[in-house]
JSON list of C-alpha atoms in Angstrom, two decimals:
[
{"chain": "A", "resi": 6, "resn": "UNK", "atom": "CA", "xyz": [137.11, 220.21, -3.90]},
{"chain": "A", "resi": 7, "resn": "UNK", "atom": "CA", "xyz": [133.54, 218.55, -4.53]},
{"chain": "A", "resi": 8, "resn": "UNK", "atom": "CA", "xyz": [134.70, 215.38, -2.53]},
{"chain": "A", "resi": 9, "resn": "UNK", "atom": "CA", "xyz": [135.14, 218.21, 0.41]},
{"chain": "A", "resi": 10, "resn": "UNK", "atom": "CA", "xyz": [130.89, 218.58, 0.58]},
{"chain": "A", "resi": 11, "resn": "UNK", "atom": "CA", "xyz": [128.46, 216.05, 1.97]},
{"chain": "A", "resi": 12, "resn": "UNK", "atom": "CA", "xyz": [127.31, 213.77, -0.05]},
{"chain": "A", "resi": 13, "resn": "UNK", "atom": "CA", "xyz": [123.43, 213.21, -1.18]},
{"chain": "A", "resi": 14, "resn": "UNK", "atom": "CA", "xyz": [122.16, 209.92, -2.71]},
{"chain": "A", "resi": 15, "resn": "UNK", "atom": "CA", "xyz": [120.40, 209.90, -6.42]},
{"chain": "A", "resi": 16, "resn": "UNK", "atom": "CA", "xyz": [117.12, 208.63, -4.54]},
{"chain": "A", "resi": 17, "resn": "UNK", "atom": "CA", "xyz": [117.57, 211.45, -2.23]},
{"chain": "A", "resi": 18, "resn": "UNK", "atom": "CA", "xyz": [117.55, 213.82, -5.08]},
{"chain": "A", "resi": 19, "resn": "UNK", "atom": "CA", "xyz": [114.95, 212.73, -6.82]},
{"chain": "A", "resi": 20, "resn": "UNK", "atom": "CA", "xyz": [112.46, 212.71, -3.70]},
{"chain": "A", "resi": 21, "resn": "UNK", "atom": "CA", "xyz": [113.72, 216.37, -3.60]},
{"chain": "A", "resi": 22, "resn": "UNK", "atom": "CA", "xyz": [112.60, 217.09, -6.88]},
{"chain": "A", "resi": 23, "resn": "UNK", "atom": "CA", "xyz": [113.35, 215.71, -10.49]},
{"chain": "A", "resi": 24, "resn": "UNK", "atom": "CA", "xyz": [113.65, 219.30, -12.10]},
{"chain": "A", "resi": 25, "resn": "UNK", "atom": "CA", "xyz": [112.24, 217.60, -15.26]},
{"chain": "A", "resi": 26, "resn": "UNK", "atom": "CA", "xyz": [110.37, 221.19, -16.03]},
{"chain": "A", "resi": 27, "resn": "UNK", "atom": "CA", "xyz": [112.83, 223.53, -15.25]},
{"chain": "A", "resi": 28, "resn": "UNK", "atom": "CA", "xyz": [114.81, 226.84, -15.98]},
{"chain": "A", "resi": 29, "resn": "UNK", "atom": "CA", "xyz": [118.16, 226.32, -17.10]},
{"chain": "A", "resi": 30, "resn": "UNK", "atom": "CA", "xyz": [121.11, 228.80, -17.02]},
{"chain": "A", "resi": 31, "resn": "UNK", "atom": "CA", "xyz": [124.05, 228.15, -18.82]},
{"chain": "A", "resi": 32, "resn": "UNK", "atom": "CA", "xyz": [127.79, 229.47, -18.09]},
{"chain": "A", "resi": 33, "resn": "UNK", "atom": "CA", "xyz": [131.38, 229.04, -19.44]},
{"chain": "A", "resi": 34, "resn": "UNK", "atom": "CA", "xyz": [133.98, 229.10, -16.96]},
{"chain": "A", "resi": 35, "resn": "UNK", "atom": "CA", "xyz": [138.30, 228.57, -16.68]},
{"chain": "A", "resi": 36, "resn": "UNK", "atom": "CA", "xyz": [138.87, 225.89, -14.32]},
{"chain": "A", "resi": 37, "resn": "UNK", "atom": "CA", "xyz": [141.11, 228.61, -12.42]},
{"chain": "A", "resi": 38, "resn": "UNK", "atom": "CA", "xyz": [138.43, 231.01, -12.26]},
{"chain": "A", "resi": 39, "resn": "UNK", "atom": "CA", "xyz": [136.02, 228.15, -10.63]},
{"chain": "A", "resi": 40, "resn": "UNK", "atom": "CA", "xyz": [138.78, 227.83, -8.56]},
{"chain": "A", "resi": 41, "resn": "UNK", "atom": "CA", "xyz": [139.10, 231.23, -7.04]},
{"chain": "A", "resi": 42, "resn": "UNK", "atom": "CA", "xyz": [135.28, 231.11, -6.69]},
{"chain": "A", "resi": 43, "resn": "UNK", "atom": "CA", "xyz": [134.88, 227.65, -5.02]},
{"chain": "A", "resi": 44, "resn": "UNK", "atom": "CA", "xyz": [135.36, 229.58, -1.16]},
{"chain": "A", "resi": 45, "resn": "UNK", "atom": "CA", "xyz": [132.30, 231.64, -1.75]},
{"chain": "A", "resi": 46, "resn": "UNK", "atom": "CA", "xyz": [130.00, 228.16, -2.27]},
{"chain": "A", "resi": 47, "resn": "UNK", "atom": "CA", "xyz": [126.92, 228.79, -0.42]},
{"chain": "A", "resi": 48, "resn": "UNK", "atom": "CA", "xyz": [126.30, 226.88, 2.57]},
{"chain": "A", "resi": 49, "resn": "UNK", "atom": "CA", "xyz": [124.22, 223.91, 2.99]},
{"chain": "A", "resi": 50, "resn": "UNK", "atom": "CA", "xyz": [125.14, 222.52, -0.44]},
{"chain": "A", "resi": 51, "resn": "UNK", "atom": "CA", "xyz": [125.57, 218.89, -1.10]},
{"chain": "A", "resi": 52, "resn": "UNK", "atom": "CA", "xyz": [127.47, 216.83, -3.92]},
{"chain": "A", "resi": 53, "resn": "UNK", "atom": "CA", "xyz": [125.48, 213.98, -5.60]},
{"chain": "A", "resi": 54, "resn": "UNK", "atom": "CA", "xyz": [127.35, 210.64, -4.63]},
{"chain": "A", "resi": 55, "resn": "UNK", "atom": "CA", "xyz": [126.70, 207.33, -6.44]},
{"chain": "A", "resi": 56, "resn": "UNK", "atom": "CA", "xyz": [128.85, 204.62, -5.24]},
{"chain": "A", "resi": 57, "resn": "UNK", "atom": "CA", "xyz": [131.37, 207.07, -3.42]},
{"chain": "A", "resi": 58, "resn": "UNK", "atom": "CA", "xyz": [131.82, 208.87, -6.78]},
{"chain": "A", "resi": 59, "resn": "UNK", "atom": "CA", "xyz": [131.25, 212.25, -7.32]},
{"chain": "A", "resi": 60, "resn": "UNK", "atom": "CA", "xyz": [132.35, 212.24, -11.17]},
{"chain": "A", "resi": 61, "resn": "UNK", "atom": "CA", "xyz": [130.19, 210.53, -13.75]},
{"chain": "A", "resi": 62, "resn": "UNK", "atom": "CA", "xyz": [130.73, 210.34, -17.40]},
{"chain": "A", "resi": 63, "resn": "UNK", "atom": "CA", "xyz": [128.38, 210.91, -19.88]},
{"chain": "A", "resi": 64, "resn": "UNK", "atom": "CA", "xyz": [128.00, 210.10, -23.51]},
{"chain": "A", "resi": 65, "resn": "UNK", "atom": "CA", "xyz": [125.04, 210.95, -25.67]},
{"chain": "A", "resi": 66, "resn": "UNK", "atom": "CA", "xyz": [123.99, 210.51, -29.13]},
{"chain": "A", "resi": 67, "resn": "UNK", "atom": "CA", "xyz": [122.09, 213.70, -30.91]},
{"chain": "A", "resi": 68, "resn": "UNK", "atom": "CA", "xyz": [119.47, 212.53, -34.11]},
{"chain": "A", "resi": 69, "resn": "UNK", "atom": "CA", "xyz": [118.68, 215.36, -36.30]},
{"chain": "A", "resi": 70, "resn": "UNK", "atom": "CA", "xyz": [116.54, 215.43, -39.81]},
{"chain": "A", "resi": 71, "resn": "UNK", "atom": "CA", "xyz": [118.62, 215.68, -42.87]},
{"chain": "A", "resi": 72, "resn": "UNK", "atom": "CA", "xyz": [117.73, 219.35, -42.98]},
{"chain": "A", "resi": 73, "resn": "UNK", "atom": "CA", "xyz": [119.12, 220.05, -39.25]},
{"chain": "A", "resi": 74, "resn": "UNK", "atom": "CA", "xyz": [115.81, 220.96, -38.17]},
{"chain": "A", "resi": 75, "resn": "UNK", "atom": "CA", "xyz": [116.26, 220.56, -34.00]},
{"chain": "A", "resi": 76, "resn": "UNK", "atom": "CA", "xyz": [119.54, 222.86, -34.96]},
{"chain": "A", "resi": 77, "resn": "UNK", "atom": "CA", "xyz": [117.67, 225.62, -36.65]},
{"chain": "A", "resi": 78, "resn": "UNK", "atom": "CA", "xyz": [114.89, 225.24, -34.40]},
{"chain": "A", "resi": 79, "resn": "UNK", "atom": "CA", "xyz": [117.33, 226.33, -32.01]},
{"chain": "A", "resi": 80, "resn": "UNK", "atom": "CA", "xyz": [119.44, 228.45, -33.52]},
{"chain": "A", "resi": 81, "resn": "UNK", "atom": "CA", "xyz": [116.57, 230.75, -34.71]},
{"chain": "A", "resi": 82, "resn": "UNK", "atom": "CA", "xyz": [115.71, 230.88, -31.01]},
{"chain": "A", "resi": 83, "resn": "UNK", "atom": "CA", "xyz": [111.67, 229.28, -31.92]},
{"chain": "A", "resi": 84, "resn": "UNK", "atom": "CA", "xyz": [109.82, 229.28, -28.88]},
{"chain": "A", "resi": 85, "resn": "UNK", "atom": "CA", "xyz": [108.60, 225.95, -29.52]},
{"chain": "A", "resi": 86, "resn": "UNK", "atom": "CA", "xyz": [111.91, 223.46, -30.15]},
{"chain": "A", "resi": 87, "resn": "UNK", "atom": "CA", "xyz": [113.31, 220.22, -29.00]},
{"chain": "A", "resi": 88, "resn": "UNK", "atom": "CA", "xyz": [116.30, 217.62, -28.74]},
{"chain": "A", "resi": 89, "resn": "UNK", "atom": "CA", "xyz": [116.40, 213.59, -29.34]},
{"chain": "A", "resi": 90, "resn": "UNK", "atom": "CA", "xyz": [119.00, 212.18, -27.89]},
{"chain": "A", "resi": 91, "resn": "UNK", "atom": "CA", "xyz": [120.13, 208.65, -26.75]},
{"chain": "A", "resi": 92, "resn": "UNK", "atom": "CA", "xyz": [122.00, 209.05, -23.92]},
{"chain": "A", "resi": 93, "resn": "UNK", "atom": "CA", "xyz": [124.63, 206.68, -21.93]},
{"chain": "A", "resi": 94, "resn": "UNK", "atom": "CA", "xyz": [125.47, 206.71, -18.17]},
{"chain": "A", "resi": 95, "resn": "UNK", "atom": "CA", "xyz": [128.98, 204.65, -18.35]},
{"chain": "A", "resi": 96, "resn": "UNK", "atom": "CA", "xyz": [129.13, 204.24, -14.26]},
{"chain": "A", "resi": 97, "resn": "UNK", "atom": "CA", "xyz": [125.87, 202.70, -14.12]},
{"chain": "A", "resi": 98, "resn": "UNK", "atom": "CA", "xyz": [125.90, 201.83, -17.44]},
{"chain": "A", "resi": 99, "resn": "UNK", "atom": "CA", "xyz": [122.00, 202.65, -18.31]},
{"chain": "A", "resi": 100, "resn": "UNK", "atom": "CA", "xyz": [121.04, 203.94, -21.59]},
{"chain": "A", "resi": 101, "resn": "UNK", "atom": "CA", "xyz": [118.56, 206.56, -22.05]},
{"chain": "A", "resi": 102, "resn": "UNK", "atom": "CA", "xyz": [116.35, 208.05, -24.89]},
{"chain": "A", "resi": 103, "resn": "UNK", "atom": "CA", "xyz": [115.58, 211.57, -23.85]},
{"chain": "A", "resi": 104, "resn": "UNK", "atom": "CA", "xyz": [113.52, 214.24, -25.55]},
{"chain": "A", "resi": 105, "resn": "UNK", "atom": "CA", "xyz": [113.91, 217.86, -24.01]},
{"chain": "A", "resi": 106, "resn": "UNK", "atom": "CA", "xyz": [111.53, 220.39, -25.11]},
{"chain": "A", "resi": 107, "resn": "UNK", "atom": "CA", "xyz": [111.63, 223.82, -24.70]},
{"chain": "A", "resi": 108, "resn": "UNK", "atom": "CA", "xyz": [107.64, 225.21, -23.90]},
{"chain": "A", "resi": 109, "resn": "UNK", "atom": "CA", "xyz": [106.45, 228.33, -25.01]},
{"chain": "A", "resi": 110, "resn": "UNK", "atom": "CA", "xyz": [107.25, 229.47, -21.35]},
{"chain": "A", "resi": 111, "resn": "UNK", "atom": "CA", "xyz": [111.04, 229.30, -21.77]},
{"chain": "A", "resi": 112, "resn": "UNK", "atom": "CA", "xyz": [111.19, 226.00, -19.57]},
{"chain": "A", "resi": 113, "resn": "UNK", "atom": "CA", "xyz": [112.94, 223.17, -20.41]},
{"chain": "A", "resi": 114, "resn": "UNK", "atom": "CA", "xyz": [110.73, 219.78, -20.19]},
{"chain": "A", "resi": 115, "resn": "UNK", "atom": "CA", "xyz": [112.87, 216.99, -20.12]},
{"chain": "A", "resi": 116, "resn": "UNK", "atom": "CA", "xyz": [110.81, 213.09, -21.20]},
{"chain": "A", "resi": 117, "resn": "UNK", "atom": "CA", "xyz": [113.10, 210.09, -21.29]},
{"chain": "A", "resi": 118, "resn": "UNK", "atom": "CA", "xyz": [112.72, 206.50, -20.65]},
{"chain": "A", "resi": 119, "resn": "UNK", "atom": "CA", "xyz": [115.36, 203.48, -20.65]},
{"chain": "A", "resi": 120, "resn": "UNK", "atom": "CA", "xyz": [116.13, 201.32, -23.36]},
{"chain": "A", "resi": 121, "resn": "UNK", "atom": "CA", "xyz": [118.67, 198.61, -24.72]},
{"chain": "A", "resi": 122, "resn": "UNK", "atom": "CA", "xyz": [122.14, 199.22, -25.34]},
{"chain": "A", "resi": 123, "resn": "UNK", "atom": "CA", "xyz": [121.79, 198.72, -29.16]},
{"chain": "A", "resi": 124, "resn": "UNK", "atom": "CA", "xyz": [118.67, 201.14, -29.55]},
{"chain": "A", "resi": 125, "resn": "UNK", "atom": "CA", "xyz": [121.11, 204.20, -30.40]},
{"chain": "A", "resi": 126, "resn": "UNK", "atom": "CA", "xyz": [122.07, 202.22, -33.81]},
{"chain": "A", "resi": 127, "resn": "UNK", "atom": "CA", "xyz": [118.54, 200.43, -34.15]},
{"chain": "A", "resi": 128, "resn": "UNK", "atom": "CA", "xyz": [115.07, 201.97, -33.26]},
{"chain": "A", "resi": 129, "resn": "UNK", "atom": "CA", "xyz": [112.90, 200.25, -31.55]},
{"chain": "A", "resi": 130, "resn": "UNK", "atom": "CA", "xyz": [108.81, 201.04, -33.06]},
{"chain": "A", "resi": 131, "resn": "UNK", "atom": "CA", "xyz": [108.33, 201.50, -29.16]},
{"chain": "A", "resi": 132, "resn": "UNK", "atom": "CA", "xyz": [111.14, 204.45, -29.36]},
{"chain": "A", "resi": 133, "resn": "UNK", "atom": "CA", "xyz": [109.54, 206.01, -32.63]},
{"chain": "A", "resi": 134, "resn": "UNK", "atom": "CA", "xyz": [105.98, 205.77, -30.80]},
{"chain": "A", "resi": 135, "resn": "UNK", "atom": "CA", "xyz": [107.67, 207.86, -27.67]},
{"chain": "A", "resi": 136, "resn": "UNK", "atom": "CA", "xyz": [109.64, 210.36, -29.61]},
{"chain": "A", "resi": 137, "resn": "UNK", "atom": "CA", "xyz": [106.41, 211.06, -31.78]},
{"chain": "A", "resi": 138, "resn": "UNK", "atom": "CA", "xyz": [104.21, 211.41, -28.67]},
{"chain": "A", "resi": 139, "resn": "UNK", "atom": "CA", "xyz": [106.73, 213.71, -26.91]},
{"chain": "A", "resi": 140, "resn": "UNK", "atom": "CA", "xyz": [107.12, 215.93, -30.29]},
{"chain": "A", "resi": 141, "resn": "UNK", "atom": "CA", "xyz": [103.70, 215.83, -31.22]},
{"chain": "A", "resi": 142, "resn": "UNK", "atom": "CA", "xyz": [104.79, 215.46, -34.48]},
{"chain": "A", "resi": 143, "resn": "UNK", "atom": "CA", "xyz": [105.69, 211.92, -36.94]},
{"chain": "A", "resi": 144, "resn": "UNK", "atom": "CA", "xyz": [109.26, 213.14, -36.84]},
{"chain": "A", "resi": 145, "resn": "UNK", "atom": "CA", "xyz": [110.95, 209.66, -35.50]},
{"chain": "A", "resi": 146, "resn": "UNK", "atom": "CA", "xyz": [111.09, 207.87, -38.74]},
{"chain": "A", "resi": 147, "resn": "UNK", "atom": "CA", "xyz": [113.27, 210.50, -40.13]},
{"chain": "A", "resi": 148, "resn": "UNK", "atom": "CA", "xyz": [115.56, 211.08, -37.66]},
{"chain": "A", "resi": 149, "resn": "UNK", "atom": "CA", "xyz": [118.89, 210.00, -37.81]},
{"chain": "A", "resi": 150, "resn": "UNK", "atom": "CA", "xyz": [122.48, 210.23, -35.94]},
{"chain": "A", "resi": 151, "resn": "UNK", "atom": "CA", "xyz": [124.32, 213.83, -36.35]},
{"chain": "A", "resi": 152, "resn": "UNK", "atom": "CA", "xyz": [126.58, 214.54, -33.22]},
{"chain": "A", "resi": 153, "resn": "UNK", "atom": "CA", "xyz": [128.03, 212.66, -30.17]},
{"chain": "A", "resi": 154, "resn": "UNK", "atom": "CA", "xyz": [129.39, 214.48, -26.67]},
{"chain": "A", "resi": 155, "resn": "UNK", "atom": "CA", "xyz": [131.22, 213.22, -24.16]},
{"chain": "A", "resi": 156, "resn": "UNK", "atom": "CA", "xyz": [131.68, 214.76, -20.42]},
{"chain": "A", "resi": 157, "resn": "UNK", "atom": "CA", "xyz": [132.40, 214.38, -17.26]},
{"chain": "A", "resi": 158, "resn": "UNK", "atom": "CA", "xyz": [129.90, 215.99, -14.40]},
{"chain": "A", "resi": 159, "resn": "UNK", "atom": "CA", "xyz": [130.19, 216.51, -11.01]},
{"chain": "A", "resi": 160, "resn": "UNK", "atom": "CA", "xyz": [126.03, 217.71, -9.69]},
{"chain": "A", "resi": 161, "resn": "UNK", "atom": "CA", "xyz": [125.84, 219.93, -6.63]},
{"chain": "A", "resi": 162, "resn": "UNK", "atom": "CA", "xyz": [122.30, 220.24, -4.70]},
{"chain": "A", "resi": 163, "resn": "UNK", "atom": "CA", "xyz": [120.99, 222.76, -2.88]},
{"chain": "A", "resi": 164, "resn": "UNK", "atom": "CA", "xyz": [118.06, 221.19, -0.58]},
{"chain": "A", "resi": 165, "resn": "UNK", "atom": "CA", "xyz": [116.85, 225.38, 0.30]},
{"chain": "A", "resi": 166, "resn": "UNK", "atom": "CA", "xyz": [115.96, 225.60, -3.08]},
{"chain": "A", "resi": 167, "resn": "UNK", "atom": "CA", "xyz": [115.69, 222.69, -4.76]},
{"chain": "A", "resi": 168, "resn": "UNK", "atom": "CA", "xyz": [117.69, 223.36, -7.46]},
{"chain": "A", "resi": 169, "resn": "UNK", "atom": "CA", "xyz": [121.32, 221.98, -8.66]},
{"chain": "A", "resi": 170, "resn": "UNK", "atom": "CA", "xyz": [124.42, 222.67, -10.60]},
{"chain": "A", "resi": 171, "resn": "UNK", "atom": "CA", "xyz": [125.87, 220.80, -12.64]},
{"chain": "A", "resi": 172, "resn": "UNK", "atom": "CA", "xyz": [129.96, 221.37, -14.08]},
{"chain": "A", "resi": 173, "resn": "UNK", "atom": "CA", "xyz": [130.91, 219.72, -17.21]},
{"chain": "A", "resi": 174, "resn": "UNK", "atom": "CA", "xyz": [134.76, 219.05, -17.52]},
{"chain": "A", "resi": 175, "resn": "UNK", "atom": "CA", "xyz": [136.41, 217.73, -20.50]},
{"chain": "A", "resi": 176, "resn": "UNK", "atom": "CA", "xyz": [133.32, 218.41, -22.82]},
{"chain": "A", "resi": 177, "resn": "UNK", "atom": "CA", "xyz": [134.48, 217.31, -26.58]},
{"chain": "A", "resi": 178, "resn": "UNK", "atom": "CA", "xyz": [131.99, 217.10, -29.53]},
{"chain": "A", "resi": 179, "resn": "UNK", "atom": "CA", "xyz": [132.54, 214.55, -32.70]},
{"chain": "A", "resi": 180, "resn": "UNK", "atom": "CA", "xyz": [130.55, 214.00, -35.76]},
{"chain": "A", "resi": 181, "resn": "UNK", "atom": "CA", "xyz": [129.91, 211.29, -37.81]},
{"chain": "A", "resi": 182, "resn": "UNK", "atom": "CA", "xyz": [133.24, 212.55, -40.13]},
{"chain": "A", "resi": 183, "resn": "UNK", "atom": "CA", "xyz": [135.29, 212.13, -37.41]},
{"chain": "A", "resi": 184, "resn": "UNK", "atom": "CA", "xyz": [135.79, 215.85, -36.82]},
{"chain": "A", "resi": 185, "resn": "UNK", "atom": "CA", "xyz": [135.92, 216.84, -32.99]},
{"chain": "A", "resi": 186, "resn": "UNK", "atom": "CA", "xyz": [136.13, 219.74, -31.23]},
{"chain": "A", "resi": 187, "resn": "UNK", "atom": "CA", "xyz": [136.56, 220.58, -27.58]},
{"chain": "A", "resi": 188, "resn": "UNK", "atom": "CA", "xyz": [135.09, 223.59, -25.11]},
{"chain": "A", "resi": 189, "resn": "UNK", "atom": "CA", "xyz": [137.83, 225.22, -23.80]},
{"chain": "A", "resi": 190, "resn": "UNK", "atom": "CA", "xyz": [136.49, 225.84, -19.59]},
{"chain": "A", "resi": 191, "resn": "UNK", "atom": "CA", "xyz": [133.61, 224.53, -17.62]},
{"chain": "A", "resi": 192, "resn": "UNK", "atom": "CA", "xyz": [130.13, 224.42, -18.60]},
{"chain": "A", "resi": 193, "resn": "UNK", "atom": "CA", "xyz": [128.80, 225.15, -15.62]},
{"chain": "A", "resi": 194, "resn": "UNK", "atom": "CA", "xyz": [124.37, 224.72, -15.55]},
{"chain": "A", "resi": 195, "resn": "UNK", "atom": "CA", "xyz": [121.81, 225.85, -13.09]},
{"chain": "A", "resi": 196, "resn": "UNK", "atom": "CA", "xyz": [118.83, 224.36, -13.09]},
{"chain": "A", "resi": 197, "resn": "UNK", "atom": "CA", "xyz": [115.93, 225.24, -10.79]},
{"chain": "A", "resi": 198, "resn": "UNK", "atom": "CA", "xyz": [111.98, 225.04, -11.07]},
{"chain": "A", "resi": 199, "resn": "UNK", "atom": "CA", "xyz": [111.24, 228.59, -10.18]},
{"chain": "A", "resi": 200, "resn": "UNK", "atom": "CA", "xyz": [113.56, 232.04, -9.64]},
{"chain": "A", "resi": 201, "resn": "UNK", "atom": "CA", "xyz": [117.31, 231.95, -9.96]},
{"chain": "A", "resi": 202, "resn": "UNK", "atom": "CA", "xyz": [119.16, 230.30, -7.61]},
{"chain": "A", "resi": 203, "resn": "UNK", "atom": "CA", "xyz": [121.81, 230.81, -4.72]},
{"chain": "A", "resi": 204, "resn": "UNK", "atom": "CA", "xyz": [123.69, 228.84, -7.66]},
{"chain": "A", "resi": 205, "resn": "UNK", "atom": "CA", "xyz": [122.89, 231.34, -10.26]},
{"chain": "A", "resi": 206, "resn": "UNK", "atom": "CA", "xyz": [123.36, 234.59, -7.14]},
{"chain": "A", "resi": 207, "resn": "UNK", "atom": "CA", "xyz": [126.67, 233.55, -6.34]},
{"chain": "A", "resi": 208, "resn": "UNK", "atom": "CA", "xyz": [127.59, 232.66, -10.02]},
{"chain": "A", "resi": 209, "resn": "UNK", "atom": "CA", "xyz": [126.25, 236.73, -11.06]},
{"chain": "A", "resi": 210, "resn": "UNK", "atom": "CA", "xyz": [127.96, 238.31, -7.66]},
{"chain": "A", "resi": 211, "resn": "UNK", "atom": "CA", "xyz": [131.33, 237.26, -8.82]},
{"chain": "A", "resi": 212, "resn": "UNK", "atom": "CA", "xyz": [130.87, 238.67, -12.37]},
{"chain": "A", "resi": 213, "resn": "UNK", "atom": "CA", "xyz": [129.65, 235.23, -14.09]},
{"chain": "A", "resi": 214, "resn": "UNK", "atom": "CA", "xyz": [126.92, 236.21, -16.64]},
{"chain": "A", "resi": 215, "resn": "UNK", "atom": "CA", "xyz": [124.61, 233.49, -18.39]},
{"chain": "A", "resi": 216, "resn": "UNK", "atom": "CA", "xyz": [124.51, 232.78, -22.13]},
{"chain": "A", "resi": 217, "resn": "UNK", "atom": "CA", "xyz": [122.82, 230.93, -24.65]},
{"chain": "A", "resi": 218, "resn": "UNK", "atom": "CA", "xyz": [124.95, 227.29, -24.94]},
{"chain": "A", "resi": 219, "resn": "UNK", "atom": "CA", "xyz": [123.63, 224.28, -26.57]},
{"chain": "A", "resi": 220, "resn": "UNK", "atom": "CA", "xyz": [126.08, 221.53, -26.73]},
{"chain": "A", "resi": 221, "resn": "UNK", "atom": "CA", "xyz": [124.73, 220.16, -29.78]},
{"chain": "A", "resi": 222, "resn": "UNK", "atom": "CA", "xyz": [124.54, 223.33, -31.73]},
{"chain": "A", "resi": 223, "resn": "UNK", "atom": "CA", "xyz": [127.59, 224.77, -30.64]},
{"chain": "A", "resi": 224, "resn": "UNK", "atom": "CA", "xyz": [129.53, 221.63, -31.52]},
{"chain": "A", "resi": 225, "resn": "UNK", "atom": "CA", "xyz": [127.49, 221.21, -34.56]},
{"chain": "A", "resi": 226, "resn": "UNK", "atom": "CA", "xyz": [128.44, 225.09, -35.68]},
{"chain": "A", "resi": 227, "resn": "UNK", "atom": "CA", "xyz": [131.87, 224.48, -34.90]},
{"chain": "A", "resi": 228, "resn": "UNK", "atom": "CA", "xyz": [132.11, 221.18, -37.08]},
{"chain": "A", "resi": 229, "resn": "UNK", "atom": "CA", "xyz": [130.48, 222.42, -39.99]}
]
């Protein structure tokens, strides 16, 4: 069905807006329900094309304290909380260190910049010196691997707006045990710098409600 919509280019996107400070809405849907929904797409959308591909997958690598303290920060719903993660784009194959915040607003502030291949196993003192910066805090040094997920995400664009949505298929969480878990459905995101969205408008008209999803946590809760 995406490969059905125009197609927008990365660069294109990004001149749009980055949607690095943003409001996120999260939703779990059936792949039949999507489905049934996928006629009532609002107009004017576009699918994010790299390549001629409209499916990307995604790995990433979550670090955590001994003590879990990004989870609990999150779990306990603290205004002020964030997320290290190294994160790998297999089509393009760049690697990523990414630190999203959440700001006393309720936005999500998302900081990342590239780095070698080997840096999820290694840290780099330049990595430490970013994640330390980002977190205001001497956290890096005691970070260390928890939880891995892999995806694959198709990214529709609304230009009216400038906000996306992004739908996660085949999301499965492991540890470092070897336990794994999958999500059973879509995760479906919104993600826009102001108001909801027609994303979020046509997601609520049709009976889709947002909730509170982390990947992390939620995998890490179901491990454990």
């Amino acid at each position: 069905m995406i490969d059905t919509l125009p197609s927008i280019s990365q660069a294109e996107v990004e001149d749009m807006a980055e949607l690095q400070l943003r409001k996120d809405r999260k939703y779990i849907i059936q792949v039949k329900n999507f489905d049934q929904l996928w006629n009532d797409l609002p107009e004017g959308v576009f699918a994010l094309s790299i390549d001629g591909r409209h499916d990307f997958r995604y790995e990433s690598c979550y670090f955590d304290t001994p003590n879990l303290l990004a989870y609990r920060a999150a779990a306990h719903s603290r205004r002020r909380r964030f997320k290290v993660r190294f994160r790998h784009y297999l089509e393009t194959n760049e690697h990523m260190l990414e630190v999203k915040l959440r700001t006393a607003r309720g936005q999500s502030q998302k900081i990342r910049i590239p780095v070698d291949e080997g840096e999820a196993d290694l840290w780099s003192p330049e990595s430490q010196i970013f994640v330390d910066e980002a977190t205001d805090s001497s956290i890096a040094g005691g970070l260390e691997p928890v939880l891995t997920t892999q995806y694959r995400r198709s990214t529709l664009v609304d230009p009216t707006g400038a906000s996306r949505l992004t739908i996660d298929r085949e999301v499965t969480c492991m540890d470092l045990a070897g336990r794994s878990m999958s999500v059973n459905g879509l995760v479906i995101e919104s993600k826009t710098v102001g108001p909801p969205s027609r994303f979020d408008r046509w997601l609520w008209t049709h009976g889709v409600r947002p909730i509170r999803l982390s990947k992390y946590c939620t995998g890490l809760a179901a491990l454990r």
